PDB file of C-alpha atoms in Angstrom:
ATOM      1  CA  MET I 285       7.872 -12.878  13.531  1.00 48.00           C
ATOM      2  CA  THR I 286       5.051 -12.824  16.015  1.00 64.00           C
ATOM      3  CA  ALA I 287       1.731 -14.591  16.311  1.00 90.00           C
ATOM      4  CA  ARG I 288      -0.757 -12.241  14.645  1.00 94.00           C
ATOM      5  CA  ALA I 289       1.378 -11.542  11.587  1.00 94.00           C
ATOM      6  CA  GLU I 290       2.420 -15.184  11.247  1.00 94.00           C
ATOM      7  CA  SER I 291      -1.172 -16.321  11.418  1.00 95.00           C
ATOM      8  CA  PHE I 292      -2.175 -13.736   8.831  1.00 96.00           C
ATOM      9  CA  ILE I 293       0.634 -14.835   6.503  1.00 96.00           C
ATOM     10  CA  ASP I 294      -0.701 -18.392   6.784  1.00 96.00           C
ATOM     11  CA  GLU I 295      -4.162 -17.094   5.772  1.00 96.00           C
ATOM     12  CA  MET I 296      -2.633 -15.254   2.838  1.00 97.00           C
ATOM     13  CA  LYS I 297      -0.827 -18.402   1.693  1.00 97.00           C
ATOM     14  CA  GLU I 298      -4.091 -20.332   1.816  1.00 97.00           C
ATOM     15  CA  GLU I 299      -5.778 -17.708  -0.344  1.00 97.00           C
ATOM     16  CA  PHE I 300      -2.729 -17.222  -2.605  1.00 97.00           C
ATOM     17  CA  PRO I 301      -0.730 -20.488  -2.694  1.00 96.00           C
ATOM     18  CA  THR I 302       2.275 -18.995  -4.528  1.00 95.00           C
ATOM     19  CA  PHE I 303       2.542 -16.042  -2.130  1.00 97.00           C
ATOM     20  CA  GLU I 304       5.906 -15.492  -0.519  1.00 96.00           C
ATOM     21  CA  ILE I 305       7.823 -12.671   1.098  1.00 97.00           C
ATOM     22  CA  LEU I 306      11.112 -11.758  -0.556  1.00 96.00           C
ATOM     23  CA  LYS I 307      13.806  -9.173   0.188  1.00 97.00           C
ATOM     24  CA  LYS I 308      14.048  -6.240  -2.188  1.00 94.00           C
ATOM     25  CA  ARG I 309      17.810  -5.997  -1.707  1.00 93.00           C
ATOM     26  CA  ASP I 310      18.217  -9.471  -3.225  1.00 94.00           C
ATOM     27  CA  SER I 311      16.383  -8.601  -6.443  1.00 93.00           C
ATOM     28  CA  THR I 312      17.961  -7.051  -9.518  1.00 94.00           C
ATOM     29  CA  MET I 313      14.456  -6.153 -10.720  1.00 90.00           C
ATOM     30  CA  GLN I 314      13.611  -4.303  -7.479  1.00 87.00           C
ATOM     31  CA  ARG I 315      16.890  -2.395  -7.590  1.00 90.00           C
ATOM     32  CA  ALA I 316      16.172  -1.448 -11.226  1.00 90.00           C
ATOM     33  CA  ILE I 317      12.695  -0.205 -10.256  1.00 85.00           C
ATOM     34  CA  HIS I 318      14.290   1.872  -7.500  1.00 87.00           C
ATOM     35  CA  HIS I 319      16.716   3.523  -9.906  1.00 90.00           C
ATOM     36  CA  ALA I 320      13.955   4.157 -12.450  1.00 87.00           C
ATOM     37  CA  LEU I 321      11.817   5.832  -9.767  1.00 84.00           C
ATOM     38  CA  VAL I 322      14.723   8.030  -8.700  1.00 86.00           C
ATOM     39  CA  LEU I 323      15.118   9.152 -12.326  1.00 87.00           C
ATOM     40  CA  LEU I 324      11.403   9.598 -13.042  1.00 80.00           C
ATOM     41  CA  THR I 325      10.815  11.657  -9.887  1.00 81.00           C
ATOM     42  CA  LEU I 326      13.948  13.741 -10.420  1.00 81.00           C
ATOM     43  CA  GLY I 327      15.498  12.351  -7.260  1.00 81.00           C
ATOM     44  CA  ARG I 328      12.453  12.923  -5.043  1.00 77.00           C
ATOM     45  CA  MET I 329      11.625   9.206  -4.518  1.00 81.00           C
ATOM     46  CA  ARG I 330      14.722   7.604  -3.026  1.00 86.00           C
ATOM     47  CA  THR I 331      13.171   5.262  -0.466  1.00 82.00           C
ATOM     48  CA  TYR I 332      11.636   2.538  -2.648  1.00 81.00           C
ATOM     49  CA  LEU I 333      14.231  -0.044  -1.573  1.00 83.00           C
ATOM     50  CA  THR I 334      14.365   0.964   2.088  1.00 86.00           C
ATOM     51  CA  GLN I 335      10.825   1.949   3.098  1.00 86.00           C
ATOM     52  CA  TYR I 336       8.292   0.537   0.648  1.00 88.00           C
ATOM     53  CA  HIS I 337       6.669  -2.865   0.530  1.00 93.00           C
ATOM     54  CA  THR I 338       5.625  -3.904  -2.958  1.00 90.00           C
ATOM     55  CA  VAL I 339       3.350  -6.625  -4.294  1.00 93.00           C
ATOM     56  CA  LEU I 340       4.481  -7.717  -7.716  1.00 90.00           C
ATOM     57  CA  PHE I 341       3.605 -10.955  -9.507  1.00 90.00           C
ATOM     58  CA  GLY I 342       1.988 -12.353  -6.358  1.00 92.00           C
ATOM     59  CA  LYS I 343       5.046 -11.837  -4.168  1.00 95.00           C
ATOM     60  CA  LEU I 344       5.563  -9.300  -1.414  1.00 97.00           C
ATOM     61  CA  TRP I 345       8.901  -7.564  -1.799  1.00 95.00           C
ATOM     62  CA  VAL I 346      10.051  -6.041   1.479  1.00 96.00           C
ATOM     63  CA  PRO I 347      12.869  -3.804   2.692  1.00 94.00           C
ATOM     64  CA  ASP I 348      15.127  -5.036   5.485  1.00 92.00           C
ATOM     65  CA  SER I 349      13.064  -3.020   7.983  1.00 93.00           C
ATOM     66  CA  PHE I 350      10.240  -5.560   7.612  1.00 95.00           C
ATOM     67  CA  ASP I 351      12.105  -7.829  10.039  1.00 92.00           C
ATOM     68  CA  THR I 352      12.099  -5.212  12.796  1.00 94.00           C
ATOM     69  CA  MET I 353       8.470  -4.110  12.476  1.00 95.00           C
ATOM     70  CA  SER I 354       6.189  -4.788  15.416  1.00 95.00           C
ATOM     71  CA  ASP I 355       3.653  -7.572  15.062  1.00 96.00           C
ATOM     72  CA  ALA I 356       0.823  -5.019  14.914  1.00 96.00           C
ATOM     73  CA  ASP I 357       2.520  -2.914  12.228  1.00 97.00           C
ATOM     74  CA  ARG I 358       3.399  -5.978  10.172  1.00 97.00           C
ATOM     75  CA  TYR I 359      -0.212  -7.196  10.443  1.00 98.00           C
ATOM     76  CA  ILE I 360      -1.576  -3.826   9.293  1.00 98.00           C
ATOM     77  CA  LEU I 361       0.871  -3.782   6.378  1.00 97.00           C
ATOM     78  CA  LEU I 362      -0.121  -7.304   5.375  1.00 98.00           C
ATOM     79  CA  ARG I 363      -3.788  -6.312   5.379  1.00 98.00           C
ATOM     80  CA  HIS I 364      -2.924  -3.538   2.889  1.00 97.00           C
ATOM     81  CA  GLU I 365      -0.883  -5.866   0.699  1.00 97.00           C
ATOM     82  CA  ARG I 366      -3.594  -8.551   0.675  1.00 98.00           C
ATOM     83  CA  VAL I 367      -5.842  -5.989  -1.022  1.00 98.00           C
ATOM     84  CA  HIS I 368      -3.264  -5.696  -3.808  1.00 96.00           C
ATOM     85  CA  LEU I 369      -3.080  -9.472  -4.120  1.00 97.00           C
ATOM     86  CA  ARG I 370      -6.869  -9.601  -4.439  1.00 97.00           C
ATOM     87  CA  GLN I 371      -6.789  -6.831  -7.032  1.00 97.00           C
ATOM     88  CA  ARG I 372      -4.205  -8.803  -8.976  1.00 94.00           C
ATOM     89  CA  LYS I 373      -6.392 -11.915  -8.800  1.00 95.00           C
ATOM     90  CA  ARG I 374      -9.420  -9.919  -9.944  1.00 96.00           C
ATOM     91  CA  MET I 375      -7.662  -8.046 -12.782  1.00 95.00           C
ATOM     92  CA  GLY I 376      -4.653 -10.148 -13.777  1.00 92.00           C
ATOM     93  CA  ASP I 377      -1.038  -9.013 -13.892  1.00 90.00           C
ATOM     94  CA  ILE I 378      -1.028  -7.182 -17.230  1.00 90.00           C
ATOM     95  CA  PRO I 379      -4.331  -5.305 -16.801  1.00 91.00           C
ATOM     96  CA  MET I 380      -3.398  -4.359 -13.235  1.00 90.00           C
ATOM     97  CA  ALA I 381       0.019  -3.107 -14.356  1.00 89.00           C
ATOM     98  CA  PHE I 382      -1.661  -1.074 -17.101  1.00 89.00           C
ATOM     99  CA  VAL I 383      -4.195   0.463 -14.686  1.00 90.00           C
ATOM    100  CA  TYR I 384      -1.453   1.141 -12.125  1.00 85.00           C
ATOM    101  CA  LEU I 385       0.925   2.795 -14.571  1.00 84.00           C
ATOM    102  CA  ILE I 386      -1.057   4.486 -17.337  1.00 85.00           C
ATOM    103  CA  PRO I 387      -4.464   6.178 -16.767  1.00 77.00           C
ATOM    104  CA  PHE I 388      -4.370   9.193 -16.976  1.00 77.00           C
ATOM    105  CA  PHE I 389      -0.618   9.729 -16.801  1.00 77.00           C
ATOM    106  CA  PRO I 390       2.229   7.735 -15.261  1.00 77.00           C
ATOM    107  CA  LEU I 391       3.164  10.738 -13.099  1.00 78.00           C
ATOM    108  CA  GLY I 392       1.199  13.679 -11.777  1.00 82.00           C
ATOM    109  CA  LEU I 393      -2.311  12.465 -12.395  1.00 89.00           C
ATOM    110  CA  ALA I 394      -2.316   8.680 -12.157  1.00 90.00           C
ATOM    111  CA  TYR I 395      -6.000   7.986 -11.595  1.00 92.00           C
ATOM    112  CA  GLY I 396      -5.637   4.217 -12.040  1.00 92.00           C
ATOM    113  CA  ARG I 397      -2.870   4.005  -9.460  1.00 93.00           C
ATOM    114  CA  ALA I 398      -4.841   6.242  -7.104  1.00 94.00           C
ATOM    115  CA  ARG I 399      -7.931   4.003  -7.377  1.00 94.00           C
ATOM    116  CA  ILE I 400      -5.854   0.910  -6.643  1.00 95.00           C
ATOM    117  CA  GLU I 401      -4.150   2.562  -3.682  1.00 95.00           C
ATOM    118  CA  TRP I 402      -7.375   4.078  -2.297  1.00 96.00           C
ATOM    119  CA  GLU I 403      -8.759   0.584  -1.890  1.00 97.00           C
ATOM    120  CA  ALA I 404      -5.591  -0.654  -0.179  1.00 98.00           C
ATOM    121  CA  TYR I 405      -5.165   2.392   2.051  1.00 98.00           C
ATOM    122  CA  ALA I 406      -8.805   2.130   3.156  1.00 98.00           C
ATOM    123  CA  GLU I 407      -7.824  -1.302   4.463  1.00 98.00           C
ATOM    124  CA  THR I 408      -4.762   0.199   6.163  1.00 98.00           C
ATOM    125  CA  ILE I 409      -7.012   2.683   7.937  1.00 98.00           C
ATOM    126  CA  ARG I 410      -9.505  -0.047   8.873  1.00 97.00           C
ATOM    127  CA  ALA I 411      -6.778  -2.362  10.188  1.00 98.00           C
ATOM    128  CA  THR I 412      -5.197   0.488  12.158  1.00 98.00           C
ATOM    129  CA  TYR I 413      -8.586   1.277  13.655  1.00 97.00           C
ATOM    130  CA  GLU I 414      -9.142  -2.379  14.608  1.00 96.00           C
ATOM    131  CA  VAL I 415      -5.698  -2.736  16.199  1.00 96.00           C
ATOM    132  CA  PHE I 416      -5.127   0.676  17.798  1.00 96.00           C
ATOM    133  CA  GLY I 417      -8.498   2.462  17.797  1.00 95.00           C
ATOM    134  CA  LEU I 418     -10.046   5.427  16.035  1.00 94.00           C
ATOM    135  CA  PRO I 419      -7.767   8.176  17.416  1.00 95.00           C
ATOM    136  CA  HIS I 420      -4.691   6.336  16.114  1.00 96.00           C
ATOM    137  CA  ALA I 421      -6.328   5.720  12.726  1.00 97.00           C
ATOM    138  CA  LYS I 422      -7.056   9.455  12.433  1.00 97.00           C
ATOM    139  CA  LEU I 423      -3.341  10.160  12.852  1.00 98.00           C
ATOM    140  CA  LEU I 424      -2.683   8.512   9.471  1.00 98.00           C
ATOM    141  CA  ARG I 425      -4.318  11.406   7.600  1.00 98.00           C
ATOM    142  CA  LYS I 426      -1.257  13.561   6.896  1.00 98.00           C
ATOM    143  CA  HIS I 427       0.924  10.565   6.045  1.00 96.00           C
ATOM    144  CA  ILE I 428      -1.579   9.155   3.554  1.00 97.00           C
ATOM    145  CA  VAL I 429      -2.391  12.535   1.974  1.00 97.00           C
ATOM    146  CA  ASP I 430       1.349  13.163   1.569  1.00 96.00           C
ATOM    147  CA  ARG I 431       1.775   9.778  -0.101  1.00 93.00           C
ATOM    148  CA  PHE I 432      -0.966  10.404  -2.643  1.00 94.00           C
ATOM    149  CA  ALA I 433      -0.041  14.011  -3.383  1.00 94.00           C
ATOM    150  CA  GLY I 434       3.751  13.690  -3.161  1.00 91.00           C
ATOM    151  CA  PRO I 435       6.636  11.973  -4.931  1.00 89.00           C
ATOM    152  CA  ASP I 436       6.291   8.619  -3.125  1.00 85.00           C
ATOM    153  CA  TYR I 437       3.786   7.397  -5.725  1.00 86.00           C
ATOM    154  CA  GLY I 438       4.753   9.889  -8.415  1.00 86.00           C
ATOM    155  CA  TRP I 439       2.216  12.537  -7.371  1.00 87.00           C
ATOM    156  CA  MET I 440      -0.497  10.065  -8.312  1.00 89.00           C
ATOM    157  CA  TRP I 441      -3.360  12.242  -7.110  1.00 93.00           C
ATOM    158  CA  PRO I 442      -2.064  15.739  -6.399  1.00 91.00           C
ATOM    159  CA  PHE I 443      -5.383  17.040  -5.096  1.00 94.00           C
ATOM    160  CA  ARG I 444      -4.662  17.158  -1.364  1.00 96.00           C
ATOM    161  CA  ARG I 445      -8.176  18.277  -0.420  1.00 97.00           C
ATOM    162  CA  ALA I 446      -9.781  15.460  -2.401  1.00 96.00           C
ATOM    163  CA  VAL I 447      -7.528  12.886  -0.753  1.00 97.00           C
ATOM    164  CA  GLY I 448      -8.256  14.453   2.637  1.00 97.00           C
ATOM    165  CA  ARG I 449     -12.018  14.259   1.996  1.00 98.00           C
ATOM    166  CA  TRP I 450     -11.668  10.603   0.977  1.00 97.00           C
ATOM    167  CA  PHE I 451      -9.718   9.906   4.185  1.00 98.00           C
ATOM    168  CA  ASP I 452     -12.332  11.713   6.294  1.00 98.00           C
ATOM    169  CA  ASP I 453     -15.097   9.657   4.630  1.00 97.00           C
ATOM    170  CA  VAL I 454     -13.314   6.402   5.486  1.00 98.00           C
ATOM    171  CA  ILE I 455     -12.906   7.544   9.100  1.00 97.00           C
ATOM    172  CA  ALA I 456     -16.574   8.624   9.257  1.00 97.00           C
ATOM    173  CA  ASP I 457     -17.665   5.201   7.967  1.00 95.00           C
ATOM    174  CA  LEU I 458     -15.551   3.464  10.630  1.00 94.00           C
ATOM    175  CA  ALA I 459     -16.936   5.715  13.360  1.00 91.00           C
ATOM    176  CA  ALA I 460     -20.499   5.040  12.168  1.00 92.00           C
ATOM    177  CA  GLU I 461     -19.870   1.276  12.112  1.00 88.00           C
ATOM    178  CA  SER I 462     -18.433   1.476  15.611  1.00 82.00           C
ATOM    179  CA  ALA I 463     -21.400   3.489  16.890  1.00 84.00           C
ATOM    180  CA  SER I 464     -23.900   1.046  15.385  1.00 83.00           C
ATOM    181  CA  GLN I 465     -22.122  -1.907  17.013  1.00 80.00           C
ATOM    182  CA  GLY I 466     -21.570  -0.268  20.380  1.00 65.00           C
TER     183      GLY I 466
END
């Protein structure tokens, strides 16, 4: 692991003393979640174990690819996941799980999950902007819209235009902040 990500992990451990990074492949629970997602999405979400990083019970569960990520990418990911850890601290495990899984529906219109992920993905965009600049942050638009409106999160907010407008608002806020500082 490299300097920026290591330093950020140290910060996270100070804020969340029980925080640790664990491999998904070593967890029966993570494998069970993967299989449940494959079933619930009718085979459309098959990358939970291999591409997704998941905060659960104050731990970050990572696929094997975490070890080969660049320092910058790992740092950006950790910024996103710290938001989830803070949400967990603010809400508690059971209320956060309820909000993430239930309102309005577990699949197709999961407003609670969308609200939780909007906050975390705003941090992803901000961190990407800080590390790589505004043009690179703008390139995240399609990827993030696809995540919200597609099977990756169970079609949690299938309104592509609404997600796109949210993304554009985050970018506009970053550009305005940059202009006011520059």
